[in-house]
Coordinates of C-alpha atoms in Angstrom, one line a residue:
X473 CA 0.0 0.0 0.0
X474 CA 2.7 2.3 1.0
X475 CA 4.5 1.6 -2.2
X476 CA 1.1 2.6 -4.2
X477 CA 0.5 5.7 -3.0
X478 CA 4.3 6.8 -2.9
X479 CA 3.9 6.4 -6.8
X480 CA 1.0 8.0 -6.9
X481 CA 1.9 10.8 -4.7
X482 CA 4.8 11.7 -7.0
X483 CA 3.7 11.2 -10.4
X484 CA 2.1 13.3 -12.7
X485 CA -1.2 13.2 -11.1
X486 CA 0.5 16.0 -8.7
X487 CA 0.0 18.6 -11.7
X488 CA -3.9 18.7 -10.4
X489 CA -2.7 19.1 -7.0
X490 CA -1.6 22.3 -4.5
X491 CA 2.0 22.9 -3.3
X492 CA 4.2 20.9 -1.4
X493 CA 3.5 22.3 1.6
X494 CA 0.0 20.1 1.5
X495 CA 2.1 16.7 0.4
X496 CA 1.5 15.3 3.7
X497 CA -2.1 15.8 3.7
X498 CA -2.3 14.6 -0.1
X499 CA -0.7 11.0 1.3
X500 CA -3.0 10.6 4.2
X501 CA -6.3 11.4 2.1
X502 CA -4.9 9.2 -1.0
X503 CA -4.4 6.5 1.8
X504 CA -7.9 6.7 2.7
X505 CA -9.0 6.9 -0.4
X506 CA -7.0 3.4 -2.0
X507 CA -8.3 1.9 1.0
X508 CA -12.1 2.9 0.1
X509 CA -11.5 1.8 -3.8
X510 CA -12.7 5.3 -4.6
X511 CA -12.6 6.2 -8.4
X512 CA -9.8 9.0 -9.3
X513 CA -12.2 11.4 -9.6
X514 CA -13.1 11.2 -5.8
X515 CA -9.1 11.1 -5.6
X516 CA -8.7 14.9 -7.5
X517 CA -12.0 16.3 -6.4
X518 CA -11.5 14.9 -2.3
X519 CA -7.4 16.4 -3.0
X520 CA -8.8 19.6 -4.2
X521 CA -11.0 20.2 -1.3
X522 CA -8.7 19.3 1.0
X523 CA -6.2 21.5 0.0
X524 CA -8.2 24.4 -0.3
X525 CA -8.8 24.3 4.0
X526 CA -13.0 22.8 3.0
X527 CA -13.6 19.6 5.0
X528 CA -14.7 16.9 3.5
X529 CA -16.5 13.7 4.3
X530 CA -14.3 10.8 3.1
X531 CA -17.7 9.2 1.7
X532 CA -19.1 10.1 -1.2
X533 CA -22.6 12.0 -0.6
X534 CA -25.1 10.4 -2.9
X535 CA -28.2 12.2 -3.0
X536 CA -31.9 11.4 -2.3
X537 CA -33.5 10.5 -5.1
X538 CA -37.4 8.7 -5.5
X539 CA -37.6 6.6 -8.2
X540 CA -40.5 6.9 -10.4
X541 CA -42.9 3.9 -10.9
X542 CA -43.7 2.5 -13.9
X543 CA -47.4 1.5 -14.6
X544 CA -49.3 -1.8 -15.3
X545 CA -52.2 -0.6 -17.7
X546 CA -55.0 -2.8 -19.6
X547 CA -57.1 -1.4 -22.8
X548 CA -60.6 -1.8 -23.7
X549 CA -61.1 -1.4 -27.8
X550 CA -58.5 -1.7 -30.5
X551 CA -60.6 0.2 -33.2
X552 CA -59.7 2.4 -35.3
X553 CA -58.6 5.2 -33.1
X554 CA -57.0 2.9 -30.4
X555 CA -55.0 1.1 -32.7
X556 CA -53.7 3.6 -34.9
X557 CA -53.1 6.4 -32.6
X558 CA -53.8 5.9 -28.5
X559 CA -52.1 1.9 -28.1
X560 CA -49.2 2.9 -30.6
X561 CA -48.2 5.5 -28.1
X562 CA -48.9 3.5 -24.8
X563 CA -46.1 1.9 -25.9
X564 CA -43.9 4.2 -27.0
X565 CA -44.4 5.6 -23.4
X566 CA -41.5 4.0 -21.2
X567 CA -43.6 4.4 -17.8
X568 CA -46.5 2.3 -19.3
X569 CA -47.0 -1.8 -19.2
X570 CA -49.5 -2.8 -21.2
X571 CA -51.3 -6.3 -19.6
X572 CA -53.7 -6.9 -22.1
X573 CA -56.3 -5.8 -24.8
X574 CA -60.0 -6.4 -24.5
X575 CA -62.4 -6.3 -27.7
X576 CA -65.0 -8.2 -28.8
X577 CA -64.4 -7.9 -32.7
X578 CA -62.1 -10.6 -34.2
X579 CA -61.2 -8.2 -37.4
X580 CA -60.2 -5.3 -35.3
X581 CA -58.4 -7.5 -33.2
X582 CA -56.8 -8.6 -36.1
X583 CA -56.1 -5.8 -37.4
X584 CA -54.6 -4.2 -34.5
X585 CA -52.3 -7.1 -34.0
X586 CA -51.0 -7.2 -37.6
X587 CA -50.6 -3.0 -37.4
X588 CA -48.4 -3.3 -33.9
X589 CA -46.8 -6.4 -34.4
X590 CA -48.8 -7.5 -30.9
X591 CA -48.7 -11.2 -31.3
X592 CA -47.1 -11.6 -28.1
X593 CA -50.1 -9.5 -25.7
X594 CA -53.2 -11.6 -24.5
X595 CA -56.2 -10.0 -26.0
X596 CA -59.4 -10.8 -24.4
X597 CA -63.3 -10.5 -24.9
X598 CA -65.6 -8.6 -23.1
X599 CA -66.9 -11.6 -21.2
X600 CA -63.6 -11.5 -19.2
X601 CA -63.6 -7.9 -18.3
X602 CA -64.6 -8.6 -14.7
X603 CA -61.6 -10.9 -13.6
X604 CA -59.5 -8.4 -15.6
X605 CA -60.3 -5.4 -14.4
X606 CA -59.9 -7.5 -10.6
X607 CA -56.1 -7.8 -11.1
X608 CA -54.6 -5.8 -7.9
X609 CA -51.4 -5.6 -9.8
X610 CA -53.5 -3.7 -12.8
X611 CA -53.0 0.5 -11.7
X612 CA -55.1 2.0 -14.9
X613 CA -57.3 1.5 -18.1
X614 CA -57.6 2.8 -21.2
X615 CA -61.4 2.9 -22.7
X616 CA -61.4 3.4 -26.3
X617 CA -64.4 1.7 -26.9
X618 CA -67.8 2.7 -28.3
X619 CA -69.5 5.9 -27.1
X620 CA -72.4 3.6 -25.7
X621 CA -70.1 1.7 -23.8
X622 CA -67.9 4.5 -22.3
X623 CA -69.9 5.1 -19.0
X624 CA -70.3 1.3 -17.9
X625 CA -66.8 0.3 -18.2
X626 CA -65.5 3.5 -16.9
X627 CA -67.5 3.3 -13.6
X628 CA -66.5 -0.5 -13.5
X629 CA -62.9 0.4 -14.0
X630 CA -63.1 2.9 -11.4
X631 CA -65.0 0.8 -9.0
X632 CA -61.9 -1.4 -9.0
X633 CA -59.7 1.1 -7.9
X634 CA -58.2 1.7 -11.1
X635 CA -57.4 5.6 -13.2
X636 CA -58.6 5.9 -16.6
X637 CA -58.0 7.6 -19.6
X638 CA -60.9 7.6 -22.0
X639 CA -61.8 8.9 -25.5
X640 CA -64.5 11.5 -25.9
X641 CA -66.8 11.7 -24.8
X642 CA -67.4 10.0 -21.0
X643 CA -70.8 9.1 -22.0
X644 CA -73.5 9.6 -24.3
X645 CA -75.3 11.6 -21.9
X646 CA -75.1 14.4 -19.3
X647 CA -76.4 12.3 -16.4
X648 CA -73.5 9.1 -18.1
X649 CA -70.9 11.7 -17.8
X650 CA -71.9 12.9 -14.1
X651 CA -72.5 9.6 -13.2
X652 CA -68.3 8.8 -14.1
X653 CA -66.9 11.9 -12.5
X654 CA -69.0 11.5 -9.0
X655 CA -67.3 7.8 -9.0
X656 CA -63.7 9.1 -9.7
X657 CA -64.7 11.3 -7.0
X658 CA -65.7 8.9 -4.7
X659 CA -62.9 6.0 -5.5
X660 CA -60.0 9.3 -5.7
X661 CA -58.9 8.5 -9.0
X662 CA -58.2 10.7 -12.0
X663 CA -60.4 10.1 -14.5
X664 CA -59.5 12.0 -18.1
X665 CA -61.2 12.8 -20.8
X666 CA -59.6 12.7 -23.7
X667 CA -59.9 16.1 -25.7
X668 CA -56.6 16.0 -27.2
X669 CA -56.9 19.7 -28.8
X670 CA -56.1 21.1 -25.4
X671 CA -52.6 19.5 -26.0
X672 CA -51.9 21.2 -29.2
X673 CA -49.4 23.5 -29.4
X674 CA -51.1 26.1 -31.5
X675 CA -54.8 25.8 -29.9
X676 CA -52.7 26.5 -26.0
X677 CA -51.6 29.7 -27.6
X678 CA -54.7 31.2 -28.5
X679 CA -56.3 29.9 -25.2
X680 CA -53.5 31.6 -23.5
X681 CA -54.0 34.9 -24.9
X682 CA -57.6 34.3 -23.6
X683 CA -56.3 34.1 -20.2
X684 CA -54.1 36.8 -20.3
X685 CA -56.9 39.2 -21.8
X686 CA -54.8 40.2 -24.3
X687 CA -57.7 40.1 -26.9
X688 CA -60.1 42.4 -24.4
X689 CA -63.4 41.5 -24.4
X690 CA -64.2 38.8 -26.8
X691 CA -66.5 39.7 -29.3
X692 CA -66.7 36.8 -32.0
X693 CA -65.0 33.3 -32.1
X694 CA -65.3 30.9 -35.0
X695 CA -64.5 27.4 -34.9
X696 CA -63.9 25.2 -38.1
X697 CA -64.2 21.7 -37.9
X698 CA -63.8 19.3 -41.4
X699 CA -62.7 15.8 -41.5
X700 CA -60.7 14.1 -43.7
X701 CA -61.0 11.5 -45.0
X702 CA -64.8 10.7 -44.6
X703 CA -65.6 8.1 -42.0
X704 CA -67.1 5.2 -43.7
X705 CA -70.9 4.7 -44.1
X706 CA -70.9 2.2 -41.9
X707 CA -69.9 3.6 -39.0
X708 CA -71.4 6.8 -39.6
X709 CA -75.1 4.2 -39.9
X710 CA -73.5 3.4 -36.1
X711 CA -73.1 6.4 -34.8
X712 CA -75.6 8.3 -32.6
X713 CA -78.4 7.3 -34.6
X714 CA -81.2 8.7 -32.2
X715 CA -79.5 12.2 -31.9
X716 CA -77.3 14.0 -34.3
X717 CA -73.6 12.4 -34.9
X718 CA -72.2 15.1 -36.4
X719 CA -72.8 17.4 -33.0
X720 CA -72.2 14.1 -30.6
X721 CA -69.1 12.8 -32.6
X722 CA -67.6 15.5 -34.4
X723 CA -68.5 18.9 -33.2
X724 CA -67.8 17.8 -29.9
X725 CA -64.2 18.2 -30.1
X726 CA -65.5 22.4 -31.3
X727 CA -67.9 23.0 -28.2
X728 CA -65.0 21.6 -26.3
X729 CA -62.9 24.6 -27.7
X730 CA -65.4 27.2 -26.9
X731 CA -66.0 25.5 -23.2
X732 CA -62.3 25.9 -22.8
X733 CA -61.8 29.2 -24.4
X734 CA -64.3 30.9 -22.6
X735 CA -63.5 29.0 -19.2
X736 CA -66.0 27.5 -19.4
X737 CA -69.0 30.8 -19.8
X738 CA -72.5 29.5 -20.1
X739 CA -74.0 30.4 -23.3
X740 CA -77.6 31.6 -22.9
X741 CA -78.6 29.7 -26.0
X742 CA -77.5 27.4 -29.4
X743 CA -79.2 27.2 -32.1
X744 CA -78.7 24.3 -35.6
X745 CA -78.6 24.8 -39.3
X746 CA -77.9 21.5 -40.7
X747 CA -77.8 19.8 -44.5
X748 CA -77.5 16.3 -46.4
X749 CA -75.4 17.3 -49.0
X750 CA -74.6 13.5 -49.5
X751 CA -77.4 11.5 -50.9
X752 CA -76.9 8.5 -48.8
X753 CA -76.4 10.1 -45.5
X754 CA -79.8 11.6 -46.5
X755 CA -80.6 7.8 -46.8
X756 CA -79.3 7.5 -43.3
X757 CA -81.1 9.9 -42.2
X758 CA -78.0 12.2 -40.4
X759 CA -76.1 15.9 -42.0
X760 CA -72.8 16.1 -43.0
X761 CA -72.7 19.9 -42.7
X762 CA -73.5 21.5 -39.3
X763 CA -73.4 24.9 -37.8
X764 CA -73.8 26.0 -34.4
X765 CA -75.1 29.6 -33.1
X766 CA -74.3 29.9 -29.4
X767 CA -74.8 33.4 -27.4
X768 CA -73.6 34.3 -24.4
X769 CA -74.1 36.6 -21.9
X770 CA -71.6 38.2 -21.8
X771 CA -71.8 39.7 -25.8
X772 CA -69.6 36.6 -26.8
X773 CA -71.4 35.4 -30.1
X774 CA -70.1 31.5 -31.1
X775 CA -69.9 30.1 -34.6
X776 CA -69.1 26.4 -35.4
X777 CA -68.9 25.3 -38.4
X778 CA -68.7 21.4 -39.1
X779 CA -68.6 18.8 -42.2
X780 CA -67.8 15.5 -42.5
X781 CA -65.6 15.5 -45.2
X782 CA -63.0 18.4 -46.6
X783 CA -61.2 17.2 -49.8
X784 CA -58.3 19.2 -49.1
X785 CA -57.4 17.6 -45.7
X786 CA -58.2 17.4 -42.2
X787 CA -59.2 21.3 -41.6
X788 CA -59.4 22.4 -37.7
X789 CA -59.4 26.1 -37.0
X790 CA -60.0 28.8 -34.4
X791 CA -60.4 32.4 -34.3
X792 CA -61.0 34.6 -31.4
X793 CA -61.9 38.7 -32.3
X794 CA -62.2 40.8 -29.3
X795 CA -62.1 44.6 -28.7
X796 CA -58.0 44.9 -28.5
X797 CA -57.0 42.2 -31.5
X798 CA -57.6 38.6 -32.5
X799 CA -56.2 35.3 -32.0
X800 CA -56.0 32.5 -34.6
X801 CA -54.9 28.9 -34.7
X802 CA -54.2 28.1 -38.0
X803 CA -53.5 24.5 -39.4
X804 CA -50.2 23.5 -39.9
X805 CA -49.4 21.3 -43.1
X806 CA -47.3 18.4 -44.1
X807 CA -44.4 20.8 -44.8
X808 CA -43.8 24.5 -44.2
X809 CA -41.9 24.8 -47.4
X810 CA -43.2 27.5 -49.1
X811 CA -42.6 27.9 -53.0
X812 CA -43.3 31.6 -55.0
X813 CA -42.2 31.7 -58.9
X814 CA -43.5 34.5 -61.7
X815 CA -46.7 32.9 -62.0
X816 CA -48.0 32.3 -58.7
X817 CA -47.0 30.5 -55.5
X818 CA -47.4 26.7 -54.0
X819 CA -48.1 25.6 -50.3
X820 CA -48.0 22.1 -49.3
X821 CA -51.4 20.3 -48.3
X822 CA -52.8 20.2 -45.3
X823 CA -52.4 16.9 -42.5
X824 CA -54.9 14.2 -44.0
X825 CA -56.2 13.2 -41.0
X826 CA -56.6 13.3 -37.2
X827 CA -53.4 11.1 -36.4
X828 CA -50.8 13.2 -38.2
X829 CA -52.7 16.4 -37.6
X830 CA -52.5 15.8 -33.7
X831 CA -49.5 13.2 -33.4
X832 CA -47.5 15.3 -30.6
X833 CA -50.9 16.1 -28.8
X834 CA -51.7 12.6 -28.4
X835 CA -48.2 11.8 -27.1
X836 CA -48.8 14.9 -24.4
X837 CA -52.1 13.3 -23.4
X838 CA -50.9 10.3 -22.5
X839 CA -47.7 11.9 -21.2
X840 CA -50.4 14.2 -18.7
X841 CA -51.9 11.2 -17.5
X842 CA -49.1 9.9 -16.2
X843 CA -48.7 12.8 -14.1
X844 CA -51.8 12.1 -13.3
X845 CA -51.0 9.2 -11.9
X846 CA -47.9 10.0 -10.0
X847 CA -50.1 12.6 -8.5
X848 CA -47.6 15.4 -9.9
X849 CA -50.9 16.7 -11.6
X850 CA -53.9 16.7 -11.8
X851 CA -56.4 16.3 -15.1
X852 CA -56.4 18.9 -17.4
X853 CA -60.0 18.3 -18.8
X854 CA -62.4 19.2 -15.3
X855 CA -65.3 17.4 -14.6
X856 CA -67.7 20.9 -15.0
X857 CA -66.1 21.4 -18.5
X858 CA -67.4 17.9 -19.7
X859 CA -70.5 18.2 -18.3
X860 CA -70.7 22.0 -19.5
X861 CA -70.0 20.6 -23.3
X862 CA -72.4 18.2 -22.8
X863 CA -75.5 20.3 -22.4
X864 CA -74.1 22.5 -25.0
X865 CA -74.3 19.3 -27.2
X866 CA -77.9 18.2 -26.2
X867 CA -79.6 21.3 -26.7
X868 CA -77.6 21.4 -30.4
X869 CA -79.2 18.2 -31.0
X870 CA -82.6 19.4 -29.3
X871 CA -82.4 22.4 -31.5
X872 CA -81.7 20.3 -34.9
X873 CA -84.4 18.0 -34.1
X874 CA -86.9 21.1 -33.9
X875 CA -85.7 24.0 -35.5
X876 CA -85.7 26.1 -32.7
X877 CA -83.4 28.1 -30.7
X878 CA -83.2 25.9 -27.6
X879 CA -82.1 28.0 -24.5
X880 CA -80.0 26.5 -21.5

């Protein structure tokens, strides 16, 4: 030992170390040091210390750290927007296990296997759900399900002591979604509803220059919504067939906006102008092109626009006019190259769809709900604002249904 640290003390590793005068303190800390197996940084950072009059305890402080848990999580529904958005990034999503899958259809199951390379995860039926959702080691579920089916397996989920994230809305009706939130309530456990806009880059800004009252007192907003590419027949036959689908399913991603751009202000009233434009969803019996009038108390006067199809690409818009300027979330497209020449000038097209239009927003979703479950946050989406754009939806559909203004 003696031998080692004579070498040491008088080779080159002395260019990192103070004058001679401290040589004797150098030995009796590398001593100490060889005899801990301490690395040679401990060796010039403990030397340095030393030699500069700080004291210094011989062990190494490590500090206090809690490690973050990672999450054992189940889904129920591998449809369309499950498999090709929400279970894609569950796991990309490091802090997420996924158990299992539950759907009933063998093609979408299928499907979803042959899109995620999922061979290897159980996938179940909806007969098993109980002893599924029973599993203590289970913390939360996803329900991506049918709108029909959102309120049952939510409460059962959260009967079981287990969080959930869910697709829009909570239920098909005010008294579903109330229903949901008073359980999360009563079990303590975040429950999230997933309107994904509220995620978006671009849509936060514009809310935020709401909350700042930069805009003054708002005067008009607008708020565009057009899919792309149409949903299929079939599942717009499926869809809300005793209401309106087009309010229930589409628009209400747009009264979501105003709820959340107004915090939540009660409009006084909302009134429907519909069409079927498309011959068989006149044969169906449902519009593809909607707008919503809402007014509010306050002077605030709403437009919504909606249609089920926009050949150009997946079109979602705001604008907010008020007395001191206006705010607008524009869409952003597949590329923001932008080409001018003599004759004229080219942009590129818009997003064709939902999933590329709102990729990073679904990522932040699931990313919040996480928080959510480390109890670092809590849900972003509050139980008054879902039941708030509820009623807004069901006097839409009470006013398409009779062509009046229907008041709240």
């Amino acid at each position: 030992m003696a031998t080692i640290v004579k070498r040491i003390a008088y080779s080159p590793i002395r260019s990192f170390l103070p004058g001679a005068r401290y040589h004797n303190v150098r030995v009796g800390v590398l001593s100490s040091v060889l005899s801990k197996q301490t690395s040679k940084h401990y060796i010039f950072r403990h030397s340095l210390c030393t030699s500069s009059g700080v004291s210094t305890d011989p062990t190494p402080k490590v500090q206090s750290t809690t490690k973050k848990r990672d999450y054992n999580v189940g889904v129920l529904g591998a449809g369309r927007i499950a498999s090709s958005v929400h279970i894609r990034n569950i796991l990309k999503n490091r802090r997420l296990n996924l158990k299992w899958i539950l759907d009933d259809s063998p093609a979408a199951v299928s499907s979803c296997k042959d899109l995620l390379n999922l061979h290897n995860t159980p996938f179940y039926t909806s007969d098993d759900r109980e002893s599924l959702l029973s599993d203590e080691s289970l913390d939360a579920v996803f329900v991506f399900t049918p709108t029909d089916t959102h309120a049952d397996y939510i409460c059962e989920s959260l009967s079981r002591g287990k969080a959930v994230m869910t697709e829009k809305p909570c239920g098909e009706t005010y008294a579903d979604i109330k229903r949901c939130y008073d359980m999360a309530e009563r079990v303590n456990k975040p429950l999230l509803t997933g309107f994904q806009r509220r995620f978006d880059r671009t849509f936060r800004d514009v809310f935020q220059s709401t909350r700042d009252k930069a805009l003054g007192d708002l005067k008009f907003m607008r708020v565009t919504g057009r899919d792309s590419p149409r949903p299929s027949y079939e599942f717009l036959r499926n869809t809300d067939m005793g209401g309106c689908n087009i309010i229930s399913d589409m628009a209400v991603h747009d009264i979501d906006m105003t709820v959340w751009l107004t915090s939540a202000e009660r409009p006084i009233s909302v009134y429907t102008m519909s069409h079927m434009h498309d011959p068989i969803m006149k044969e169906i019996g449902q519009p593809d092109s909607a707008t919503l009038a809402l007014k509010y108390g306050s002077g605030l006067m709403a437009i919504i626009d909606s249609d089920r199809y926009a050949p150009y690409g997946y079109d979602m818009r705001v604008e907010i006019f008020g007395a001191e300027g206006m705010a607008l979330a524009e869409n952003p497209r597949e590329s923001a190259s932008v080409i001018d020449v003599q004759n004229g000038g080219k942009l590129n097209r818009l997003y064709d769809s939902f999933p590329q239009r709102f990729e990073a927003a679904f990522e932040k979703e699931i990313d919040h709900f996480v928080d959510c479950l480390d109890g670092k946050d809590t849900p972003l989406i509050k139980k008054a604002e879902c039941l708030l754009t509820m009623e807004i939806v069901e006097k839409g559909v009470e006013s398409f249904k009779t062509g009046n203004v229907a008041y709240l």
